[in-house]
Coordinates of C-alpha atoms in Angstrom, one line a residue:
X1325 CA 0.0 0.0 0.0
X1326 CA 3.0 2.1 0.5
X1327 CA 4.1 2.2 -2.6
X1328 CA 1.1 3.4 -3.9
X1329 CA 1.1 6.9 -2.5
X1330 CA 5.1 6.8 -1.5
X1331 CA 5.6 9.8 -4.3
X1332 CA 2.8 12.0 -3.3
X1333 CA 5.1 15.1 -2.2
X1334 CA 6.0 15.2 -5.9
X1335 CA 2.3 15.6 -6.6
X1336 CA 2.7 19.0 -5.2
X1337 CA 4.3 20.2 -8.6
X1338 CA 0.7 19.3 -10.2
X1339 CA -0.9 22.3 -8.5
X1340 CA -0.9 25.5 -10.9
X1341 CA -0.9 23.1 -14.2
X1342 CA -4.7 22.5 -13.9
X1343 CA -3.8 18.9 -13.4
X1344 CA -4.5 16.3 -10.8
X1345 CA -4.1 12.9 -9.5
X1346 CA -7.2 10.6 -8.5
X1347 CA -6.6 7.5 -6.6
X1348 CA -9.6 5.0 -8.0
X1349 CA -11.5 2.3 -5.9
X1350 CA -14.6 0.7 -6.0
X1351 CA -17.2 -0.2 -3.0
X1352 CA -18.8 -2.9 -4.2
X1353 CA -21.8 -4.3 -6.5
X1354 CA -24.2 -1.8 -6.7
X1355 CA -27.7 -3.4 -5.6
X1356 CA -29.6 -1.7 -8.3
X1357 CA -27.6 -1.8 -11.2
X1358 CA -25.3 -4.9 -10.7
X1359 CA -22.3 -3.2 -11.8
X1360 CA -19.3 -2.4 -9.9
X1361 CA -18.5 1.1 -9.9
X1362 CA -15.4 3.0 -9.8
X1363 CA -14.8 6.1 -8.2
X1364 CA -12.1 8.5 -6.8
X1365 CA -10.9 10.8 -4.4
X1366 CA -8.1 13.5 -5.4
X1367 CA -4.7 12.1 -4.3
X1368 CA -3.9 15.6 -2.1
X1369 CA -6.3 14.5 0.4
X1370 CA -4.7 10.9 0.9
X1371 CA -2.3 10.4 3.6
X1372 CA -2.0 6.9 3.0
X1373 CA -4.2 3.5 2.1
X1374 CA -3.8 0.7 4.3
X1375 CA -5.6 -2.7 5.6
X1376 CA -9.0 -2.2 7.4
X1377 CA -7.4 -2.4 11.1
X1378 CA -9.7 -3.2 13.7
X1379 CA -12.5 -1.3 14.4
X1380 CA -13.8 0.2 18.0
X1381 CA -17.3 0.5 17.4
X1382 CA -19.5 3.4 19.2
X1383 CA -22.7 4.4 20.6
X1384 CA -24.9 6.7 18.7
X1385 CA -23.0 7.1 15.5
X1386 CA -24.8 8.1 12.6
X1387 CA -25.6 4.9 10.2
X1388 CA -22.4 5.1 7.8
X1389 CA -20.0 5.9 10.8
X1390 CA -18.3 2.4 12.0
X1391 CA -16.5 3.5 14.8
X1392 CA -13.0 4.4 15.5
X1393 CA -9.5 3.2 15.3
X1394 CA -6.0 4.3 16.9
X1395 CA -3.3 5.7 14.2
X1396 CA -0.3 6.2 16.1
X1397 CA -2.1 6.9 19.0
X1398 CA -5.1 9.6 17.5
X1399 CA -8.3 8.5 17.7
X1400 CA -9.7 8.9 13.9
X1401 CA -13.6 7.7 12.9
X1402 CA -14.3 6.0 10.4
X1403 CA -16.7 5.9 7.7
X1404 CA -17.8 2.8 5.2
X1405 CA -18.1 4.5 2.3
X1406 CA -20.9 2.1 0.5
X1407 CA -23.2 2.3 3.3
X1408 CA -23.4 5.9 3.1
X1409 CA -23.8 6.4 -1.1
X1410 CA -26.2 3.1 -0.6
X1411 CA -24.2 0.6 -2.1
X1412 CA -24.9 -3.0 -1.0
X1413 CA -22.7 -4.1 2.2
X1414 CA -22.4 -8.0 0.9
X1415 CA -18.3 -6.6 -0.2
X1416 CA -16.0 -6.5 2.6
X1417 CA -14.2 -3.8 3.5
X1418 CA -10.9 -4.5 3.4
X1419 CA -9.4 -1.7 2.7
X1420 CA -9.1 2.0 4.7
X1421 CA -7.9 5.0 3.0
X1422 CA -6.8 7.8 5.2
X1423 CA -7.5 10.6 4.5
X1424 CA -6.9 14.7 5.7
X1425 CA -8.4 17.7 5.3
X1426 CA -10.2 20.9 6.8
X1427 CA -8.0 19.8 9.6
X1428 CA -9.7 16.9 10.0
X1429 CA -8.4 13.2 9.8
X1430 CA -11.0 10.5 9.0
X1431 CA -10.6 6.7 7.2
X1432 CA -12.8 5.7 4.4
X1433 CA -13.7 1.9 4.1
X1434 CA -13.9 0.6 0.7
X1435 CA -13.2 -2.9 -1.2
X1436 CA -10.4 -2.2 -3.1
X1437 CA -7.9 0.2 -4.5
X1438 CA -7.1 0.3 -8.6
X1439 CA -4.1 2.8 -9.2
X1440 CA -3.5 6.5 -9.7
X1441 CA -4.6 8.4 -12.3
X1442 CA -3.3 11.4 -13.8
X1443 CA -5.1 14.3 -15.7
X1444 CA -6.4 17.5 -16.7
X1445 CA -8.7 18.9 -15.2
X1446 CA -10.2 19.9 -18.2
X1447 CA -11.4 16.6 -18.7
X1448 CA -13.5 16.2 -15.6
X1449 CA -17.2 16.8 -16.7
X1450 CA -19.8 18.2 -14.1
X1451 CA -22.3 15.4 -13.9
X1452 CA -25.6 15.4 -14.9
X1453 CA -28.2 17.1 -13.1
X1454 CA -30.4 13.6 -12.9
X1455 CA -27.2 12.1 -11.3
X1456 CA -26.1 14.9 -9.0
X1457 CA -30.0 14.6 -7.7
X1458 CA -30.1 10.8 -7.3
X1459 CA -27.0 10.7 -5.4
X1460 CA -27.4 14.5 -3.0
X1461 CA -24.7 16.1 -4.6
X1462 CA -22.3 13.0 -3.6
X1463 CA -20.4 13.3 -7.0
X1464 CA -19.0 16.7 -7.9
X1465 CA -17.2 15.3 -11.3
X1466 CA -16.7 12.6 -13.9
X1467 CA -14.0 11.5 -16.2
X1468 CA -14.1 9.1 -18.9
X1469 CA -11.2 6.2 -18.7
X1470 CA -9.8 4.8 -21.8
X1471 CA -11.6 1.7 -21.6
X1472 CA -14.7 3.1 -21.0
X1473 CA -15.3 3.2 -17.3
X1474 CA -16.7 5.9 -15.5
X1475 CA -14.7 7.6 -12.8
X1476 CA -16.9 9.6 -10.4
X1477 CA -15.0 11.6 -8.0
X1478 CA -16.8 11.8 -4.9
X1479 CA -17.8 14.7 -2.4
X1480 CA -15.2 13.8 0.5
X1481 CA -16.3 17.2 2.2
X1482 CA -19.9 16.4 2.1
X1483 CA -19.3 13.3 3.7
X1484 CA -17.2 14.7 6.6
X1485 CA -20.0 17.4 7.0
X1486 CA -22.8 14.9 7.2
X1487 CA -21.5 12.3 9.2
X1488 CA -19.8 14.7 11.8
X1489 CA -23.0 16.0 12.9
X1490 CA -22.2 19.9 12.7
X1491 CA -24.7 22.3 14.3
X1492 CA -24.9 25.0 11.2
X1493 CA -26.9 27.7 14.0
X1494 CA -23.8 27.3 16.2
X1495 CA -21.1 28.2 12.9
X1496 CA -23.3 30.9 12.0
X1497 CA -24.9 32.9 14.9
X1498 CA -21.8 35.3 15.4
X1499 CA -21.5 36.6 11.3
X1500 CA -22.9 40.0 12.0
X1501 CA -24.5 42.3 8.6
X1502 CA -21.5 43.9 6.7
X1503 CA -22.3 47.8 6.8
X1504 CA -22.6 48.8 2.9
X1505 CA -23.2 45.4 2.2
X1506 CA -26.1 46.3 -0.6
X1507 CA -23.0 47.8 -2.4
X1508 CA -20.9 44.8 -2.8
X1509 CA -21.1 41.4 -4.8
X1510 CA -18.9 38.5 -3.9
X1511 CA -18.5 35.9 -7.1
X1512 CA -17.7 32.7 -5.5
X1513 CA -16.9 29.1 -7.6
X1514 CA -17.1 25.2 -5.7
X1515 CA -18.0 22.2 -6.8
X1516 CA -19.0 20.8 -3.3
X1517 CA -22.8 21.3 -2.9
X1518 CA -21.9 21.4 1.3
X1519 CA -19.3 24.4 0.7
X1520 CA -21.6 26.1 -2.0
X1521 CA -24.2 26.2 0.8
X1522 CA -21.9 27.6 3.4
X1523 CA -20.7 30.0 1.4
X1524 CA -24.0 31.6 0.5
X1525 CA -25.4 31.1 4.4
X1526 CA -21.9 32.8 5.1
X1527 CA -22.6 35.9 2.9
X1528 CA -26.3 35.6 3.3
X1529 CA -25.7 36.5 7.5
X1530 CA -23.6 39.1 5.8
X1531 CA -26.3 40.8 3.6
X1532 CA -23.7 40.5 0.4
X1533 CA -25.8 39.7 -2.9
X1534 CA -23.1 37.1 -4.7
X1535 CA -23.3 35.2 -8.3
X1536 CA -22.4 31.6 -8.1
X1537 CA -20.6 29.0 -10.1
X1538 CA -20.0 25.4 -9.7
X1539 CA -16.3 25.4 -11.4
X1540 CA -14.1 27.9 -12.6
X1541 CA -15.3 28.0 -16.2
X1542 CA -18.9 28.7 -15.0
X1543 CA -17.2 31.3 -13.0
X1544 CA -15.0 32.7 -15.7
X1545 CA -17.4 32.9 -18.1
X1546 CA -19.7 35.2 -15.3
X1547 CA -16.8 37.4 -15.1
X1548 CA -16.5 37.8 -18.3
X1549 CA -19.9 38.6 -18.6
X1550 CA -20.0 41.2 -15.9
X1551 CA -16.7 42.8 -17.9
X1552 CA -18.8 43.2 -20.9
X1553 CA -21.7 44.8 -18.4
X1554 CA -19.6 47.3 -16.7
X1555 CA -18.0 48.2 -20.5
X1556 CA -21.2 48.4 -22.0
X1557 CA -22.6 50.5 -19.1
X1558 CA -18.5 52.7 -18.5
X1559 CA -18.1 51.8 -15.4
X1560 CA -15.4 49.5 -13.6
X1561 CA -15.6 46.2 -13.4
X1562 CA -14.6 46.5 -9.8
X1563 CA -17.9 48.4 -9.4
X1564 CA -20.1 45.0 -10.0
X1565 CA -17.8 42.7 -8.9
X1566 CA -16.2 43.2 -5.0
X1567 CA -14.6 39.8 -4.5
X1568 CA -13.9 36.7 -6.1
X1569 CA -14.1 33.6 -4.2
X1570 CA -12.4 30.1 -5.3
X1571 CA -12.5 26.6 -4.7
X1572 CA -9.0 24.9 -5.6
X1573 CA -10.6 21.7 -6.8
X1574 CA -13.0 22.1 -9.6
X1575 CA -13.7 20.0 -12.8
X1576 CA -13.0 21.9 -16.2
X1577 CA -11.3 25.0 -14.8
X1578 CA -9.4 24.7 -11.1
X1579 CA -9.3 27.7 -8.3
X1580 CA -5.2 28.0 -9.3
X1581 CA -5.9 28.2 -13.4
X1582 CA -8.9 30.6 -12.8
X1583 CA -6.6 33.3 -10.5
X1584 CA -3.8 32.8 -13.1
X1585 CA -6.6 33.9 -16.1
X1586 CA -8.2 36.6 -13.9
X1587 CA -5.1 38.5 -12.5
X1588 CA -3.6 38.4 -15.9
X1589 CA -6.9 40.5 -17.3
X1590 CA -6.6 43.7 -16.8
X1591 CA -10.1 44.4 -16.6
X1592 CA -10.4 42.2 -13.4
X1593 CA -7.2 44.5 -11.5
X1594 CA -7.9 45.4 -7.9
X1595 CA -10.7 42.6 -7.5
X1596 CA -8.9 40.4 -4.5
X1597 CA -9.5 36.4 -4.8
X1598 CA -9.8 34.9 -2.0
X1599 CA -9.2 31.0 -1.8
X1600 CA -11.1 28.6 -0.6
X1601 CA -10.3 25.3 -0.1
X1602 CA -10.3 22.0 2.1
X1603 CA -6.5 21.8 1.0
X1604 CA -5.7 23.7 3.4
X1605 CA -1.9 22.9 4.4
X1606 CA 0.9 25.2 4.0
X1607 CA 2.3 23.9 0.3
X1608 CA -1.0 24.5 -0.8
X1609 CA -1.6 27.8 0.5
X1610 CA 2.2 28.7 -0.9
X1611 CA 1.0 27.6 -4.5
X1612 CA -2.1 29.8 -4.4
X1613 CA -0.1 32.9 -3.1
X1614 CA 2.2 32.1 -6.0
X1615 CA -0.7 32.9 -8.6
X1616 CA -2.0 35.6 -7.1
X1617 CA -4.3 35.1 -4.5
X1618 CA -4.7 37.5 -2.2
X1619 CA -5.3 35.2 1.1
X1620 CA -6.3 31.6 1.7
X1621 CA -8.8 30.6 4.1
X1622 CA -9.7 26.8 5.3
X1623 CA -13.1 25.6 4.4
X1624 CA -16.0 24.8 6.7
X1625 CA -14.8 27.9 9.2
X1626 CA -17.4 30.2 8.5
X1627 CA -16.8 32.9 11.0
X1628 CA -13.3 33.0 9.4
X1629 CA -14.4 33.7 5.9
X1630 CA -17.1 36.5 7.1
X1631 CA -14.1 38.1 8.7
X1632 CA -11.5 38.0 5.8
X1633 CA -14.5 39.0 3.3
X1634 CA -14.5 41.7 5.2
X1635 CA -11.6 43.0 5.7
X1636 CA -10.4 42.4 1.8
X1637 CA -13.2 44.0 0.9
X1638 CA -12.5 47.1 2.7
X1639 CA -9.2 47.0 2.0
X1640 CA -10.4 47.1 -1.8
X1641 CA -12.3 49.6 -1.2
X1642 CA -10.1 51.6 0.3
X1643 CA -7.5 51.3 -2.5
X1644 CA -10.2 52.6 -5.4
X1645 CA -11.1 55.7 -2.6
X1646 CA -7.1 56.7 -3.0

């Protein structure tokens, strides 16, 4: 299993390159279709892939949630991964991936492990709306292998968010309105359905109006069209658009190729971008200073990002003042 993932520092170098590496697996027959699926979780969130150890069940866990084990001495939960996206349970589980992130360390059961696949992000498609529905917004991309298969690259935040049993009230009770707030408009791009709806309770409890995107192309191509707005109209682009929010994983267009494009284009200069992203360890938030981000905040904080929205966006204001 080791030598599966023993080269992932390298993997670093992918970031920027609108690249990415997907370690498949499968979780078993699927009841209702007989087939066995194969899906995939980006290889940045993997900290390693090993045999299922044994498991410390405990009370009152939700349904998918087996319990616990002990990884050199942290307790870390784990999840089956079939029995939450409802895949039958008849295939053991043989097989825990670690995996990190939003500061958060959690093993994911499954049957088996394929290999590691490298590619653009370009060609991860956003699935279809009938598939997104069946399966909650579990799937946030698909990619076609050379022998036909399906890869469907799965929601790993949504599944930390629903089985950890957050209280949203709690995370969002101290945002407070942002004075001026009917003056600004944040653009924000994610693929996760979870973070899309934080972000817009986040600038909702704010009183910012925002325009959202699923990837970066969406989100590019809304740009775009509010730079043909404010031309058409002579104002500043800056004047409709106040901040740009990004995800760092996104199919088609990724958080690091979409700050490259926009602080390139003049017509976006003085907008800060603001990162967003479940990657939130220091390499990673190195890369996104490197193309141009203006700060980097951890997802699923929410308090966080009402506070840094803030503060760029009077900073921004401030600047176009002078």
């Amino acid at each position: 299993m080791s030598e599966l993932l023993k080269n992932i520092d390298a993997r670093t170098r992918l970031a920027g390159t609108n690249k990415l590496e997907i370690l498949l697996f499968t979780l078993g027959v699927n009841a209702r279709t007989g087939r066995r699926e194969t899906f995939g979780i980006n290889v940045f969130k993997v900290r390693e892939v090993m045999r299922t150890p044994q498991i410390t069940a405990a009370p009152e866990m939700p349904d998918a949630v087996k319990g616990m084990v002990s990884l050199r001495g942290a307790l870390v939960p784990v999840v089956d991964l079939g029995r939450y996206g409802g895949i039958s349970d008849d295939s053991p589980r043989e097989i825990m991936i670690v995996t990190e992130y939003n500061g958060h360390t959690q093993g994911f059961l499954v049957e088996a492990v394929d290999t590691i696949l490298r590619l653009d992000w370009s060609q991860m498609r956003v699935p279809p709306e009938m598939l997104t529905a069946r399966l909650g917004g579990l799937v946030t991309a698909v990619t076609e292998l050379a022998d036909g298969r399906l890869v469907m690259l799965l929601d790993v935040e949504k599944v930390l968010s629903e089985t950890s049993n957050y209280d949203d009230d709690i995370e969002f009770r101290d945002i407070r309105p942002f004075p001026g707030a009917e003056n600004h408009v944040v653009y924000f791009a994610d693929d996760s359905s979870v973070a899309r709806r934080q972000i817009t309770q986040t600038l909702d409890a704010m009183g910012v109006r925002y325009v959202g995107s699923v990837n970066g192309r969406q989100a590019w191509e809304e740009l775009n069209k509010a730079a043909m707005q404010a031309e058409a109209t002579g104002r500043k682009v800056s004047d409709l658009v106040s901040l740009i929010l990004t995800d760092v994983e996104m199919p088609e267009l990724d958080g690091y190729m979409l700050t490259r494009q926009i602080k390139a284009d003049r017509r976006f200069a003085g907008i800060p971008v603001l990162m967003h992203s479940s990657l939130s360890g220091m390499s990673n938030q190195q890369l996104g200073h490197s193309v141009g981000v203006n700060e980097y905040v951890p997802k699923f904080e929410p308090v966080k990002l009402a506070e840094t929205l803030v503060r760029l966006m009077r900073a921004a204001d401030k600047d176009q003042a002078d």
